[in-house]
XYZ file of C-alpha atoms in Angstrom:
503
model
C 0.000 0.000 0.000
C 1.041 3.661 -0.399
C 3.194 5.197 2.372
C 1.851 8.591 3.482
C 5.325 9.960 4.268
C 6.717 9.352 0.757
C 8.003 12.117 -1.503
C 6.770 11.864 -5.084
C 7.992 13.374 -8.330
C 4.586 12.699 -9.915
C 1.097 12.319 -8.454
C -2.031 11.655 -10.468
C -5.069 11.990 -8.204
C -8.619 10.749 -8.876
C -8.264 10.966 -12.662
C -11.523 10.531 -14.598
C -11.764 10.249 -18.385
C -14.950 9.416 -20.275
C -15.458 8.682 -23.955
C -18.897 8.284 -25.577
C -20.488 5.311 -23.849
C -17.307 4.354 -21.980
C -15.847 5.482 -18.632
C -12.210 4.741 -19.469
C -10.774 6.018 -16.165
C -12.680 6.105 -12.892
C -10.942 7.895 -9.978
C -7.470 6.508 -10.787
C -4.412 7.309 -8.641
C -0.709 6.939 -9.454
C 2.197 8.087 -7.276
C 5.763 7.856 -8.607
C 8.868 8.263 -6.447
C 12.017 9.891 -7.911
C 14.809 7.466 -8.769
C 12.481 4.456 -8.992
C 10.813 2.225 -11.567
C 7.048 2.145 -11.070
C 5.329 -0.711 -12.937
C 1.839 0.074 -14.220
C 0.016 -3.192 -14.833
C -3.363 -4.391 -16.022
C -5.051 -6.254 -18.839
C -5.348 -4.704 -22.291
C -8.179 -2.201 -22.010
C -7.606 -1.633 -18.276
C -6.878 2.052 -18.930
C -3.086 2.166 -18.590
C -2.420 3.877 -21.925
C -5.371 6.246 -21.435
C -3.958 7.313 -18.061
C -0.539 7.943 -19.619
C -2.104 9.909 -22.473
C -3.790 12.108 -19.844
C -0.348 12.708 -18.336
C 1.343 13.340 -21.680
C -1.198 15.871 -22.964
C -2.783 13.673 -25.634
C -6.044 13.587 -23.633
C -7.406 16.119 -21.158
C -8.897 14.472 -18.028
C -12.539 15.228 -17.217
C -11.574 15.667 -13.567
C -8.748 14.981 -11.145
C -5.345 16.567 -10.517
C -1.783 16.042 -11.720
C 1.161 17.231 -9.646
C 4.656 17.187 -11.181
C 7.641 18.113 -8.998
C 5.225 19.502 -6.400
C 3.310 21.786 -8.760
C -0.111 21.302 -10.337
C 0.132 20.854 -14.097
C -2.138 20.076 -17.034
C -0.367 19.503 -20.323
C -2.509 20.154 -23.392
C -0.126 18.618 -25.924
C 2.922 16.296 -25.955
C 5.404 19.106 -26.728
C 4.328 20.895 -23.573
C 4.889 17.695 -21.593
C 8.357 17.228 -23.149
C 9.313 20.845 -22.440
C 8.443 20.300 -18.761
C 10.423 17.060 -18.500
C 7.875 14.294 -19.150
C 8.713 11.877 -21.954
C 6.860 8.838 -23.308
C 7.998 5.882 -25.426
C 4.859 4.459 -27.017
C 4.328 0.741 -27.612
C 3.338 1.469 -31.217
C 6.327 3.323 -32.647
C 5.466 6.831 -33.845
C 8.333 7.436 -36.244
C 8.758 8.851 -39.755
C 10.294 5.930 -41.689
C 11.702 7.882 -44.628
C 13.904 10.289 -42.672
C 17.080 9.671 -40.696
C 17.529 8.393 -37.166
C 18.808 11.747 -35.898
C 15.931 13.684 -37.506
C 13.467 11.377 -35.737
C 15.205 11.909 -32.404
C 15.254 15.698 -32.640
C 11.927 16.193 -34.432
C 10.318 19.382 -33.112
C 13.643 20.334 -31.492
C 15.961 20.313 -34.521
C 19.041 22.518 -33.857
C 19.434 25.478 -36.203
C 21.908 28.208 -36.973
C 19.570 31.062 -37.755
C 17.005 29.486 -40.056
C 19.387 26.807 -41.367
C 19.275 23.283 -39.899
C 22.575 22.535 -38.161
C 23.198 18.987 -39.444
C 26.676 18.758 -37.910
C 25.475 19.636 -34.416
C 22.476 17.310 -34.738
C 24.790 14.460 -35.804
C 27.293 15.093 -32.998
C 24.563 15.416 -30.330
C 22.940 12.156 -31.495
C 26.292 10.373 -31.621
C 27.066 11.508 -28.067
C 23.734 10.154 -26.783
C 24.308 6.827 -28.562
C 27.835 6.588 -27.110
C 26.496 7.204 -23.586
C 23.855 4.501 -24.124
C 26.299 2.178 -25.936
C 24.107 2.032 -29.065
C 25.859 1.059 -32.296
C 23.573 2.900 -34.725
C 24.480 5.351 -37.497
C 22.613 8.640 -36.785
C 22.282 9.237 -40.547
C 20.713 5.824 -41.254
C 17.156 5.941 -42.556
C 14.666 4.631 -39.949
C 12.971 2.350 -42.494
C 16.222 0.388 -42.913
C 16.309 -0.661 -39.255
C 14.730 -3.608 -37.443
C 11.806 -3.095 -35.053
C 14.068 -3.733 -32.059
C 16.615 -1.086 -33.093
C 13.809 1.378 -33.787
C 12.538 0.713 -30.257
C 15.967 1.529 -28.802
C 16.013 4.773 -30.820
C 12.722 5.821 -29.184
C 14.266 5.169 -25.779
C 17.291 7.257 -26.775
C 14.899 10.027 -27.830
C 13.353 10.020 -24.355
C 16.817 10.232 -22.802
C 17.739 13.128 -25.131
C 14.885 15.190 -23.687
C 16.532 15.009 -20.220
C 13.159 14.058 -18.807
C 12.478 13.670 -15.089
C 9.593 11.257 -15.724
C 9.874 8.707 -18.535
C 6.963 6.470 -19.542
C 8.040 3.191 -21.178
C 5.068 1.381 -22.748
C 6.013 -2.252 -23.476
C 9.662 -1.251 -24.112
C 10.972 -4.825 -24.412
C 8.229 -6.208 -26.662
C 10.545 -6.242 -29.692
C 13.908 -6.637 -27.955
C 16.177 -9.657 -27.749
C 17.406 -10.937 -24.384
C 20.720 -9.093 -24.889
C 18.904 -5.869 -25.795
C 16.656 -6.210 -22.729
C 19.736 -6.378 -20.496
C 21.057 -3.308 -22.294
C 17.772 -1.474 -21.670
C 17.866 -2.393 -17.983
C 21.351 -0.846 -17.743
C 19.967 2.369 -19.269
C 17.069 2.333 -16.784
C 19.468 1.954 -13.846
C 21.439 4.894 -15.214
C 18.253 7.012 -15.336
C 17.364 5.983 -11.769
C 20.742 7.225 -10.538
C 19.927 10.593 -12.128
C 16.731 10.782 -10.033
C 14.402 10.031 -12.919
C 11.024 8.451 -12.186
C 10.204 5.704 -14.691
C 6.679 4.438 -15.351
C 7.094 0.972 -16.813
C 4.182 -0.720 -18.592
C 4.687 -4.411 -19.327
C 2.870 -7.738 -19.271
C 6.021 -9.771 -18.598
C 5.807 -10.853 -14.974
C 9.415 -11.932 -14.469
C 10.607 -8.684 -16.028
C 8.388 -6.571 -13.741
C 9.620 -8.284 -10.602
C 13.243 -7.895 -11.731
C 13.279 -4.213 -12.699
C 10.523 -2.535 -10.641
C 10.549 -0.863 -7.241
C 6.796 -0.179 -7.031
C 3.716 -1.657 -8.715
C 0.269 -0.231 -9.440
C -2.468 -2.469 -10.851
C -5.497 -1.227 -12.817
C -8.585 -3.151 -13.882
C -11.516 -1.949 -16.031
C -10.437 1.683 -15.743
C -10.139 1.605 -11.952
C -7.269 1.732 -9.482
C -6.928 -1.660 -7.770
C -3.648 -1.815 -5.851
C -0.252 -0.176 -5.222
C 2.680 -1.621 -3.315
C 6.346 -2.557 -3.327
C 7.413 -4.957 -6.061
C 9.588 -6.994 -3.699
C 6.503 -7.808 -1.610
C 4.736 -9.458 -4.583
C 5.070 -12.696 -6.532
C 3.858 -13.700 -9.989
C 0.710 -15.477 -8.821
C -0.365 -12.509 -6.669
C 0.159 -10.081 -9.549
C -1.823 -12.209 -11.996
C -4.700 -12.526 -9.531
C -4.816 -8.735 -9.080
C -4.642 -8.102 -12.837
C -7.336 -10.540 -13.978
C -9.464 -10.371 -10.821
C -9.321 -14.105 -10.272
C -6.869 -16.912 -9.662
C -5.230 -18.048 -12.902
C -3.775 -21.382 -11.818
C -2.171 -22.187 -15.182
C -0.502 -19.746 -17.559
C -1.119 -22.127 -20.457
C -4.274 -24.063 -21.318
C -4.353 -27.841 -21.344
C -3.188 -29.215 -24.685
C -6.117 -30.555 -26.692
C -4.457 -30.907 -30.105
C -2.951 -34.242 -31.120
C -0.296 -34.026 -33.874
C -0.666 -36.644 -36.586
C 2.181 -38.429 -38.340
C 1.092 -37.140 -41.762
C 2.761 -33.918 -42.920
C 0.458 -31.051 -43.813
C 3.339 -28.851 -45.008
C 6.778 -29.814 -46.307
C 9.445 -27.203 -46.940
C 12.606 -28.450 -48.635
C 15.849 -26.530 -49.256
C 14.080 -23.157 -49.203
C 16.265 -20.183 -50.140
C 15.220 -16.557 -50.323
C 16.276 -14.395 -53.249
C 17.495 -11.047 -51.895
C 19.414 -9.797 -48.876
C 19.821 -11.560 -45.531
C 17.215 -14.277 -45.834
C 16.354 -17.909 -45.209
C 19.003 -20.389 -46.387
C 18.455 -24.063 -47.255
C 15.562 -24.511 -44.788
C 14.048 -27.989 -44.646
C 11.272 -28.925 -42.212
C 7.722 -30.211 -42.035
C 4.550 -29.233 -40.205
C 2.210 -32.062 -39.255
C -1.564 -32.003 -39.169
C -2.790 -30.979 -35.722
C 0.635 -29.656 -34.719
C 1.860 -26.411 -33.178
C 5.434 -25.974 -34.419
C 7.379 -23.265 -32.627
C 10.235 -21.319 -34.192
C 12.931 -19.987 -31.882
C 16.101 -18.031 -32.588
C 18.133 -14.991 -31.666
C 17.940 -11.630 -33.413
C 19.138 -12.118 -36.995
C 18.125 -15.786 -37.097
C 15.604 -14.815 -39.841
C 12.532 -16.496 -38.440
C 10.329 -13.748 -39.886
C 12.011 -13.993 -43.297
C 11.256 -17.725 -43.346
C 7.480 -17.416 -42.882
C 7.291 -14.370 -45.152
C 9.012 -16.342 -47.924
C 6.567 -19.224 -47.443
C 3.680 -16.734 -47.588
C 4.938 -15.052 -50.755
C 5.796 -11.688 -49.210
C 9.462 -12.316 -50.068
C 10.803 -13.738 -53.314
C 11.965 -17.348 -53.316
C 15.199 -18.247 -55.087
C 14.941 -22.037 -54.879
C 13.427 -24.884 -52.911
C 9.943 -26.375 -52.756
C 6.809 -25.834 -50.685
C 4.469 -28.802 -50.552
C 1.001 -28.833 -48.999
C -0.979 -32.073 -48.604
C 1.435 -33.802 -50.991
C 1.081 -31.171 -53.716
C 3.865 -28.758 -54.706
C 2.628 -25.154 -54.653
C 4.154 -21.832 -55.651
C 2.943 -19.213 -53.144
C 4.547 -16.557 -55.353
C 2.486 -13.832 -53.679
C 0.218 -13.353 -50.679
C -3.002 -13.746 -52.692
C -1.876 -17.132 -53.971
C -0.821 -18.174 -50.447
C -4.255 -17.243 -49.072
C -5.955 -19.190 -51.873
C -3.750 -22.163 -50.935
C -5.020 -22.055 -47.327
C -2.206 -20.114 -45.646
C -2.650 -17.313 -43.107
C 0.005 -14.981 -41.674
C -0.187 -12.779 -38.591
C 2.739 -10.371 -38.900
C 5.132 -9.292 -36.154
C 4.309 -5.569 -36.293
C 0.512 -5.486 -36.218
C 0.348 -1.679 -36.267
C 2.550 -1.361 -39.337
C 1.452 -4.365 -41.399
C -1.410 -6.122 -39.612
C -4.243 -3.635 -39.236
C -5.830 -0.687 -41.034
C -5.782 1.511 -37.925
C -8.053 4.245 -39.285
C -10.753 1.828 -40.461
C -13.412 -0.032 -38.504
C -13.509 -3.524 -37.034
C -15.835 -4.741 -39.787
C -13.366 -3.814 -42.523
C -10.401 -5.291 -40.622
C -12.285 -8.542 -39.955
C -13.382 -9.156 -43.534
C -10.662 -7.650 -45.762
C -8.731 -10.903 -46.331
C -11.515 -12.491 -48.381
C -13.794 -9.900 -49.957
C -14.809 -12.418 -52.660
C -16.790 -14.187 -49.932
C -19.123 -11.188 -49.699
C -19.751 -10.581 -53.415
C -23.081 -11.811 -54.786
C -23.702 -13.054 -58.338
C -24.071 -9.457 -59.536
C -20.702 -8.444 -58.062
C -22.332 -6.408 -55.300
C -21.059 -6.579 -51.707
C -23.375 -8.320 -49.243
C -23.091 -6.074 -46.179
C -25.415 -8.269 -44.115
C -22.976 -11.153 -44.465
C -20.056 -8.903 -43.510
C -21.908 -7.679 -40.419
C -22.781 -11.272 -39.475
C -19.170 -12.460 -39.843
C -17.822 -9.472 -37.901
C -20.280 -10.220 -35.100
C -18.960 -13.800 -35.074
C -15.387 -12.502 -34.699
C -16.351 -10.157 -31.851
C -18.435 -12.759 -30.011
C -16.236 -15.810 -30.620
C -12.964 -14.107 -29.767
C -14.461 -11.909 -27.005
C -13.284 -8.638 -28.547
C -13.908 -5.719 -26.185
C -15.567 -2.993 -28.249
C -18.646 -0.786 -28.211
C -19.531 -1.413 -31.882
C -18.407 -2.970 -35.158
C -18.031 0.561 -36.498
C -15.320 1.410 -33.951
C -11.896 2.060 -35.486
C -9.585 -0.848 -34.760
C -6.817 1.615 -33.885
C -8.847 2.593 -30.797
C -8.754 -0.966 -29.426
C -6.130 -2.320 -27.049
C -3.293 -4.395 -28.516
C -4.826 -7.667 -27.365
C -8.179 -6.875 -28.931
C -6.524 -5.798 -32.181
C -4.723 -9.148 -32.293
C -7.995 -11.028 -31.713
C -9.588 -9.244 -34.681
C -6.621 -10.205 -36.883
C -6.940 -13.839 -35.796
C -10.672 -13.693 -36.487
C -9.935 -12.373 -39.978
C -7.931 -15.489 -40.794
C -10.359 -17.855 -39.104
C -13.087 -16.523 -41.395
C -11.232 -17.611 -44.541
C -11.038 -21.254 -43.404
C -7.245 -21.572 -43.675
C -5.404 -24.810 -42.877
C -1.966 -23.393 -42.029
C -1.677 -20.391 -39.716
C 1.704 -18.721 -39.219
C 1.920 -16.386 -36.230
C 4.901 -14.063 -35.764
C 5.183 -12.876 -32.136
C 1.364 -12.984 -31.755
C 1.308 -12.135 -28.032
C 3.753 -9.221 -28.141
C 2.439 -6.473 -25.862
C -0.595 -8.493 -24.720
C -1.695 -9.113 -21.129
C -1.790 -12.499 -19.421
C -5.551 -12.913 -19.741
C -5.594 -12.161 -23.481
C -2.520 -14.351 -23.994
C -4.329 -17.291 -22.436
C -7.277 -16.775 -24.779
C -4.989 -16.642 -27.822
C -3.247 -19.851 -26.714
C -6.660 -21.491 -26.472
C -7.574 -20.335 -29.984
C -4.281 -21.675 -31.354
C -4.801 -25.092 -29.769
C -8.441 -25.299 -30.857
C -7.364 -24.442 -34.409
C -4.703 -27.183 -34.358
C -7.122 -29.679 -32.768
C -9.219 -29.509 -35.961
C -6.325 -31.024 -37.922
C -4.861 -27.679 -39.015
C -1.197 -26.716 -38.610
C 0.301 -23.774 -36.713
C 3.744 -22.204 -37.012
C 4.316 -20.078 -33.897
C 7.270 -17.665 -33.727
C 8.087 -16.315 -30.282
C 10.999 -14.777 -28.403
C 9.455 -15.818 -25.067
C 10.886 -19.182 -24.098
C 8.172 -20.071 -21.526
C 5.561 -19.472 -24.235
C 7.272 -21.797 -26.726
C 7.715 -24.492 -24.089
C 4.115 -24.045 -22.908
C 2.109 -24.417 -26.113
C 4.171 -26.071 -28.861
C 4.641 -29.732 -29.810
C 8.013 -29.280 -31.463
C 10.415 -26.329 -31.725
C 12.527 -25.489 -34.758
C 15.583 -23.455 -33.778
C 17.115 -21.110 -36.351
C 20.532 -19.499 -36.539
C 21.847 -17.167 -39.237
C 18.985 -18.029 -41.584
C 19.417 -21.790 -41.294
C 17.691 -24.534 -39.325
C 19.990 -25.332 -36.405
C 17.825 -28.172 -35.103
C 14.288 -29.377 -34.419
C 13.440 -30.690 -30.937
C 10.428 -32.257 -29.238
C 9.081 -29.706 -26.780
C 8.316 -32.273 -24.055
C 11.881 -33.599 -24.153
C 13.873 -30.379 -24.522
C 15.039 -27.605 -22.191
C 15.694 -23.892 -22.378
C 19.414 -24.610 -22.252
C 19.300 -26.910 -25.306
C 17.337 -24.348 -27.309
C 19.780 -21.563 -26.417
C 22.763 -23.730 -27.411
C 21.175 -24.430 -30.799
C 20.331 -20.726 -31.201
C 23.969 -19.793 -30.638
C 25.318 -22.178 -33.292
C 26.983 -20.322 -36.136
C 25.917 -22.003 -39.375
């Protein structure tokens, strides 16, 4: 519980925020001590991001007070918040892909000599920040050329560049490798020593208990609990977050892999750039096949080549004993393949369009009648099925998908592919940035899908997840298959050893 004698760098008191038909925040409190990491936890849709947007000037609270460094404040836009020393790293990266790293970092604060942009100073200032944070990134590199994980580290560097006294990190490790996570934790410890208060939003329990000093839990827009992190354990946190005991983090396995191969990939090679090399493996009917590997192992490139998003140089793809091309995504879909991409915001959803459009877009032919006209009634019916079957939290089908929480966005994407009656679903980091309750529901959907005789390829950087829901795990290194192991008979150590093999 809160200590009355504490000194706080930030206090948010009785914050209320209402949207049409929804009370998103209901008398929420948050007290952050200087020089500490304060974990803000809750299921997707609990109100965490809304609360932070009220702090950062994106939303204006209906009522309540915010005190920063002992003074009442109310920021009306993000620049005002930054100027006062409050910085926020969003889960969904808000970057301009076609400009340089340094221009993204200093956007809105670009150094000038008179009216001329001072490129040299901007380069040197960025380089100095990167050196202090031990980041090996060229400040002049175009953002679009970088991986998601490196782009995430750039956003963190941007927050540091603002010399903020309160930094909000929203799912900062969702795209980072284990090595990069350790690097981030070193940066956080450095910020703590400077007296910075860090609000840390994450769904990774072990991570929270390792890095945090204090924890606040929200549920359904309400404040539930605050206390010291070292007084909590994983089971207690989960119970507070979901409002009930969650005895198992993974559902009971109901799928039974068959001996017959549904998919055979033989000597697959991509055409351009760092890509998959000589990959040979098979996916059985009713099986969940995990793919593990370190950054640069090219797990994503493998499934994208199978799906036709990347050009294939050589090798064969065989489904149900028949060789297929999958030369583009449309052909892959027609052949019964589905792909849930790693970056749902960038390549998975149409953020500005409604749930109905996002649910039905993969197979518009399904809704065309004999006259070529779209049958809206059928679209509405199918969208209702997605919302009801996958328990999507929304006020209406007409709501923009970009307004939903990450977990609910991911459910809509899964529903989209379930509607087209695919037989092979490939999921790339499907639970990234999703709370424990929503994760459990997605695991259930994956197993139910496989139990019908379908096949699942499941890419994940979370080892407990791979060990908890897969039947076999294919480990990749440097674009090649380093080994395939039975999940029940393997260990984290064996998988890491295979991941580290240089092939």
